[in-house]
Amino acid sequence: MPTRQNLDIFFTFIIAFLLGFIYFSYTSSWFSDALECRPTVEEKHDVQMDLHFPIGTACKQPSVSSSRPDVATTSQWLAPIVWEDTFDLTVIDAIYKQQNITVATIVFALGKYVRFLKDLLESAEQHFMVGYRVHYYIITDLPDEVPAVTLGEGRQLTVIKTATLNRWQEILLRRMERIENLIQYELLNKADYIFSLDVDSKFYAHWGAESLGDLVGVLHAWFFGSSRGQFTYERRPESQAYIPLDEGDYYYGAAVIGGRPEKVLKLVKTCRMQLDVDRANKIEAVWQEESHLNKYFLYNKPTKLLSPEYLWDDRKQKPSLMKVVRFSQVVKNYAEIRPNP
């Protein structure tokens, strides 16, 4: 006959077993729910993608010291600043090519600016995102003058007709609105990344996946290394683009805007809304959309910065720290191509 002590041990065992079963069932359910909350393939479009590297891919070992001690390679908020010799293209392509990404590239070619399209597109086919799927969107009021350019595999071009505008300032002011509409109604589910590029420019060297990021800004060639007091920010408080004298990180060029579609959409929508407020108040920021872009980047930090290699100017002498010019605005006679002021 079982003793009282044995019965106590038996009942203690039964109680411990039941408590353990209940705990295991709860935690198993929690882990199951947690796994179900992982982002789906569709939802990954809205989050930072994991940087998966293929097994067995040979590449150089990264250095523990700075490969470019002559330039800053990170911002104060630890966003990388991309320069030559700060990335390994073998590693970059091994990560991004397996993602089968599509890069939408938006170019405005209005009025006489259409003359720059041929050089831009032909040079892009040689240097821009080579080996990746690229879809050019050419927004123009002269669709019949868009040149026929031979495109590589996985590359395509769409021409979008728009109305003619008489002032070049108005062209700049309306560009954010057109980019906003194109992303919202066309590109959100068709592109992984977006770049908006000025048409009066040309590629001279490799521009690839090292430039990709959630929100990408490019450092303006003419203000690189200058103090914030020299930046041509909008200084009038009446404008929505106003930046006080004691604020500012870098001066960004509006000739290149990039990032994930949802991030770029937020940028251009915000700038468009601020441009609308300025217009209603009969004020125009000193550098139109570029002024509003700099205001946005001041309070919404870009996650990746492109050095002036990615937006040079042919009128400026190249300093010794510039090892390569990848993309540059070409010398032009504004009087010949710009609409009336």
Coordinates of C-alpha atoms in Angstrom, one line a residue:
M1 CA 0.0 0.0 0.0
P2 CA 1.5 3.4 -1.0
T3 CA 2.7 5.6 1.8
R4 CA 1.7 9.2 2.4
Q5 CA 5.2 10.3 1.3
N6 CA 4.9 8.4 -2.0
L7 CA 1.5 9.9 -2.7
D8 CA 2.9 13.4 -2.1
I9 CA 5.7 12.7 -4.6
F10 CA 3.2 11.3 -7.1
F11 CA 0.9 14.3 -6.9
T12 CA 3.8 16.8 -7.1
F13 CA 5.0 15.0 -10.2
I14 CA 1.5 15.2 -11.8
I15 CA 1.2 18.9 -11.0
A16 CA 4.7 19.7 -12.3
F17 CA 3.9 17.8 -15.5
L18 CA 0.7 19.7 -16.0
L19 CA 2.3 23.1 -15.4
G20 CA 5.1 22.2 -17.8
F21 CA 2.6 21.1 -20.5
I22 CA 0.7 24.3 -20.1
Y23 CA 3.9 26.4 -20.3
F24 CA 5.2 24.5 -23.3
S25 CA 1.9 24.9 -25.1
Y26 CA 1.8 28.6 -24.4
T27 CA 5.4 29.2 -25.5
S28 CA 5.0 27.0 -28.6
S29 CA 2.0 29.1 -29.6
W30 CA 3.9 32.3 -29.0
F31 CA 6.8 31.1 -31.2
S32 CA 4.3 30.0 -33.8
D33 CA 2.6 33.4 -33.8
A34 CA 6.0 35.2 -33.9
L35 CA 7.0 33.1 -37.0
E36 CA 3.7 34.0 -38.7
C37 CA 4.5 37.7 -38.1
R38 CA 7.6 37.5 -40.2
P39 CA 7.3 39.7 -43.3
T40 CA 6.0 38.0 -46.5
V41 CA 7.8 38.3 -49.8
E42 CA 5.4 41.2 -50.7
E43 CA 6.0 42.9 -47.3
K44 CA 9.8 42.8 -47.7
H45 CA 9.4 45.7 -50.1
D46 CA 8.7 47.9 -47.1
V47 CA 11.6 46.8 -44.9
Q48 CA 15.4 46.6 -45.1
M49 CA 16.3 43.5 -47.0
D50 CA 18.8 41.1 -45.5
L51 CA 22.2 41.2 -47.3
H52 CA 22.6 37.5 -48.1
F53 CA 26.0 36.6 -49.5
P54 CA 26.3 33.4 -51.6
I55 CA 28.4 30.6 -50.1
G56 CA 31.7 30.0 -51.8
T57 CA 32.1 33.5 -53.4
A58 CA 35.7 34.6 -53.4
C59 CA 36.5 38.2 -52.4
K60 CA 39.2 40.2 -50.7
Q61 CA 39.2 40.3 -46.9
P62 CA 38.0 43.8 -45.7
S63 CA 40.5 46.0 -44.0
V64 CA 40.2 47.0 -40.3
S65 CA 41.5 50.4 -41.1
S66 CA 40.0 53.1 -43.4
S67 CA 40.6 52.5 -47.1
R68 CA 40.2 56.2 -47.7
P69 CA 41.8 58.2 -44.9
D70 CA 41.8 61.3 -47.2
V71 CA 38.0 61.7 -47.1
A72 CA 35.1 61.2 -44.7
T73 CA 33.4 57.8 -45.4
T74 CA 30.5 58.1 -42.9
S75 CA 28.2 60.9 -41.8
Q76 CA 27.5 61.9 -38.2
W77 CA 24.5 59.6 -38.2
L78 CA 26.7 56.7 -39.6
A79 CA 25.3 56.7 -43.1
P80 CA 28.0 55.5 -45.5
I81 CA 29.5 58.0 -48.0
V82 CA 30.4 56.2 -51.1
W83 CA 33.8 56.9 -52.7
E84 CA 36.0 54.9 -55.0
D85 CA 37.9 52.2 -53.0
T86 CA 35.3 52.1 -50.2
F87 CA 33.4 49.1 -51.6
D88 CA 34.2 45.8 -53.2
L89 CA 32.1 45.3 -56.4
T90 CA 32.4 41.5 -56.2
V91 CA 30.7 41.6 -52.8
I92 CA 28.1 44.2 -53.9
D93 CA 27.1 42.3 -57.0
A94 CA 27.0 38.9 -55.3
I95 CA 24.5 40.3 -52.8
Y96 CA 22.2 42.4 -55.1
K97 CA 22.2 40.4 -58.4
Q98 CA 20.5 37.4 -56.7
Q99 CA 17.7 39.7 -55.6
N100 CA 16.7 40.2 -59.3
I101 CA 16.0 43.9 -58.6
T102 CA 14.5 46.5 -61.0
V103 CA 15.7 50.1 -60.9
A104 CA 13.3 52.7 -62.3
T105 CA 15.1 55.7 -63.7
I106 CA 13.2 58.9 -64.2
V107 CA 14.5 61.5 -66.6
F108 CA 12.8 64.8 -67.5
A109 CA 13.5 66.0 -71.1
L110 CA 11.4 69.1 -71.7
G111 CA 11.9 71.6 -74.6
K112 CA 15.4 71.9 -75.9
Y113 CA 16.7 69.7 -73.1
V114 CA 15.7 66.7 -75.2
R115 CA 18.9 67.1 -77.0
F116 CA 20.8 65.7 -74.1
L117 CA 18.9 62.4 -74.0
K118 CA 21.0 60.5 -76.5
D119 CA 24.3 61.0 -74.7
L120 CA 22.7 60.3 -71.3
L121 CA 21.0 57.1 -72.4
E122 CA 23.9 55.7 -74.5
S123 CA 26.4 56.4 -71.6
A124 CA 23.9 54.9 -69.1
E125 CA 23.9 51.7 -71.2
Q126 CA 27.6 51.5 -70.8
H127 CA 28.0 52.4 -67.1
F128 CA 24.7 52.6 -65.2
M129 CA 23.5 49.6 -63.3
V130 CA 25.0 47.2 -65.9
G131 CA 23.8 43.7 -65.3
Y132 CA 20.6 44.8 -63.6
R133 CA 17.1 45.4 -64.8
V134 CA 16.6 49.0 -65.6
H135 CA 13.4 50.7 -66.7
Y136 CA 13.9 54.3 -68.0
Y137 CA 10.9 56.6 -67.7
I138 CA 11.3 59.6 -70.0
I139 CA 9.0 62.5 -69.2
T140 CA 8.9 64.9 -72.2
D141 CA 6.8 67.3 -74.1
L142 CA 8.5 66.2 -77.3
P143 CA 8.0 62.5 -77.5
D144 CA 8.7 62.3 -81.2
E145 CA 12.2 63.6 -80.6
V146 CA 13.2 60.9 -78.1
P147 CA 16.2 59.2 -79.7
A148 CA 16.2 55.5 -80.5
V149 CA 18.9 53.9 -78.3
T150 CA 19.9 50.3 -78.3
L151 CA 19.1 48.8 -74.9
G152 CA 20.8 45.8 -73.2
E153 CA 19.0 42.7 -72.0
G154 CA 16.6 43.4 -69.2
R155 CA 16.5 47.2 -70.0
Q156 CA 13.4 49.0 -71.3
L157 CA 12.2 52.5 -71.9
T158 CA 8.8 54.2 -71.6
V159 CA 8.0 57.7 -72.9
I160 CA 5.5 59.7 -71.0
K161 CA 4.1 62.8 -72.7
T162 CA 3.6 65.9 -70.5
A163 CA 2.5 69.5 -71.1
T164 CA 5.0 72.2 -72.3
L165 CA 6.0 74.8 -69.6
N166 CA 7.3 78.2 -70.5
R167 CA 9.5 79.0 -67.5
W168 CA 12.5 76.8 -66.5
Q169 CA 11.7 77.6 -62.9
E170 CA 8.2 76.2 -63.4
I171 CA 9.7 73.0 -64.9
L172 CA 11.7 72.5 -61.7
L173 CA 8.8 73.4 -59.4
R174 CA 6.5 70.8 -61.1
R175 CA 9.0 68.0 -61.2
M176 CA 8.4 66.8 -57.7
E177 CA 4.6 66.5 -58.4
R178 CA 5.3 64.5 -61.6
I179 CA 7.6 62.1 -59.7
E180 CA 5.1 61.7 -57.0
N181 CA 2.3 60.7 -59.4
L182 CA 4.5 58.3 -61.3
I183 CA 5.6 56.5 -58.2
Q184 CA 2.1 56.4 -56.6
Y185 CA 0.3 55.2 -59.7
E186 CA 2.9 53.2 -61.6
L187 CA 6.1 52.3 -59.7
L188 CA 5.3 51.2 -56.2
N189 CA 4.7 47.6 -57.2
K190 CA 7.0 47.6 -60.2
A191 CA 10.4 48.9 -59.0
D192 CA 12.7 48.0 -56.1
Y193 CA 14.7 51.2 -56.3
I194 CA 14.2 54.6 -58.0
F195 CA 16.7 57.2 -59.3
S196 CA 15.7 60.5 -60.7
L197 CA 18.5 61.9 -62.9
D198 CA 19.0 65.3 -64.6
V199 CA 19.0 64.9 -68.4
D200 CA 21.8 67.4 -69.1
S201 CA 24.3 64.9 -67.7
K202 CA 26.4 62.0 -68.8
F203 CA 27.9 58.8 -67.3
Y204 CA 31.7 58.4 -67.6
A205 CA 32.4 55.4 -65.3
H206 CA 30.8 52.6 -63.3
W207 CA 27.7 53.4 -61.3
G208 CA 26.2 50.3 -59.8
A209 CA 24.5 48.7 -56.8
E210 CA 26.9 50.3 -54.4
S211 CA 24.6 53.4 -54.8
L212 CA 21.4 51.6 -53.6
G213 CA 19.8 52.4 -50.3
D214 CA 16.5 53.3 -48.6
L215 CA 17.0 57.0 -49.1
V216 CA 19.9 58.3 -51.2
G217 CA 21.3 61.8 -51.4
V218 CA 24.3 63.1 -53.4
L219 CA 26.8 65.7 -52.2
H220 CA 26.8 68.8 -54.5
A221 CA 30.2 69.2 -56.2
W222 CA 30.3 73.0 -55.8
F223 CA 29.7 72.9 -52.0
F224 CA 31.7 69.8 -51.1
G225 CA 34.0 70.8 -48.2
S226 CA 32.4 74.2 -47.7
S227 CA 31.1 75.4 -44.3
R228 CA 27.3 75.5 -43.8
G229 CA 27.4 79.3 -43.8
Q230 CA 28.4 79.1 -47.5
F231 CA 25.6 76.8 -48.5
T232 CA 22.9 78.4 -50.6
Y233 CA 20.0 77.2 -48.4
E234 CA 16.8 79.2 -48.4
R235 CA 17.3 81.7 -45.6
R236 CA 13.9 83.5 -45.7
P237 CA 11.7 82.3 -42.8
E238 CA 8.6 83.0 -45.0
S239 CA 9.5 79.9 -47.2
Q240 CA 8.8 76.4 -46.3
A241 CA 12.4 75.6 -47.4
Y242 CA 13.9 77.8 -44.7
I243 CA 17.0 76.6 -42.9
P244 CA 18.5 78.7 -40.1
L245 CA 22.1 79.8 -40.3
D246 CA 23.3 77.5 -37.5
E247 CA 21.7 74.3 -39.0
G248 CA 22.7 72.0 -41.9
D249 CA 24.8 69.0 -42.6
Y250 CA 25.7 68.9 -46.3
Y251 CA 24.4 70.6 -49.4
Y252 CA 22.7 68.1 -51.6
G253 CA 22.2 68.3 -55.4
A254 CA 18.7 67.8 -56.8
A255 CA 20.1 66.3 -60.0
V256 CA 20.2 62.9 -58.3
I257 CA 17.5 61.6 -56.0
G258 CA 17.3 57.9 -55.2
G259 CA 16.0 55.1 -52.8
R260 CA 13.2 52.7 -52.3
P261 CA 9.9 53.8 -54.0
E262 CA 8.0 54.3 -50.7
K263 CA 10.9 56.4 -49.3
V264 CA 11.2 58.5 -52.4
L265 CA 7.5 59.0 -52.5
K266 CA 7.4 60.4 -49.0
L267 CA 10.3 62.8 -50.0
V268 CA 8.7 64.1 -53.2
K269 CA 5.2 64.4 -51.7
T270 CA 6.5 66.4 -48.8
C271 CA 8.5 68.7 -51.1
R272 CA 5.5 69.1 -53.4
M273 CA 3.3 70.1 -50.5
Q274 CA 5.8 72.6 -49.3
L275 CA 6.2 74.0 -52.8
D276 CA 2.4 74.4 -53.0
V277 CA 2.4 76.3 -49.7
D278 CA 5.1 78.6 -51.0
R279 CA 3.3 79.1 -54.2
A280 CA 0.1 80.1 -52.3
N281 CA 2.2 82.6 -50.3
K282 CA 3.7 84.0 -53.5
I283 CA 7.3 83.0 -52.6
E284 CA 9.7 80.9 -54.6
A285 CA 12.7 79.2 -52.8
V286 CA 16.1 80.4 -54.0
W287 CA 16.9 77.2 -55.8
Q288 CA 13.3 75.9 -56.2
E289 CA 13.0 72.1 -55.6
E290 CA 16.7 71.8 -54.5
S291 CA 16.0 74.1 -51.6
H292 CA 13.1 72.0 -50.4
L293 CA 15.1 68.8 -50.9
N294 CA 17.9 70.2 -48.6
K295 CA 15.2 71.1 -46.0
Y296 CA 13.8 67.5 -46.2
F297 CA 17.2 65.9 -45.9
L298 CA 18.1 68.0 -42.9
Y299 CA 15.3 66.5 -40.8
N300 CA 14.9 63.2 -42.6
K301 CA 18.5 61.9 -42.9
P302 CA 19.4 60.0 -46.0
T303 CA 20.6 56.4 -45.3
K304 CA 23.3 56.6 -47.9
L305 CA 25.3 59.5 -49.3
L306 CA 26.9 59.5 -52.7
S307 CA 30.2 61.5 -53.0
P308 CA 30.6 64.1 -55.7
E309 CA 31.9 61.3 -58.0
Y310 CA 28.2 60.7 -58.6
L311 CA 27.3 64.3 -59.5
W312 CA 30.3 66.3 -60.8
D313 CA 30.2 69.4 -62.9
D314 CA 32.4 69.7 -66.0
R315 CA 33.0 73.4 -65.3
K316 CA 34.7 72.6 -62.0
Q317 CA 38.4 71.4 -61.8
K318 CA 38.6 67.9 -60.4
P319 CA 40.6 67.8 -57.0
S320 CA 43.2 65.1 -56.3
L321 CA 40.9 63.3 -53.9
M322 CA 38.5 62.6 -56.8
K323 CA 39.8 59.3 -58.2
V324 CA 37.0 59.0 -60.7
V325 CA 34.1 60.9 -62.2
R326 CA 31.1 58.6 -62.6
F327 CA 28.4 61.1 -63.6
S328 CA 28.7 64.7 -64.5
Q329 CA 26.5 67.6 -65.6
V330 CA 27.8 68.7 -68.9
V331 CA 28.9 72.2 -69.9
K332 CA 26.0 74.0 -71.7
N333 CA 24.9 77.4 -72.9
Y334 CA 21.8 78.1 -70.8
A335 CA 20.7 80.9 -73.0
E336 CA 20.2 78.5 -75.9
I337 CA 18.3 75.8 -74.1
R338 CA 16.3 77.3 -71.2
P339 CA 12.8 78.7 -71.7
N340 CA 12.2 82.3 -70.9
P341 CA 12.9 83.3 -67.2

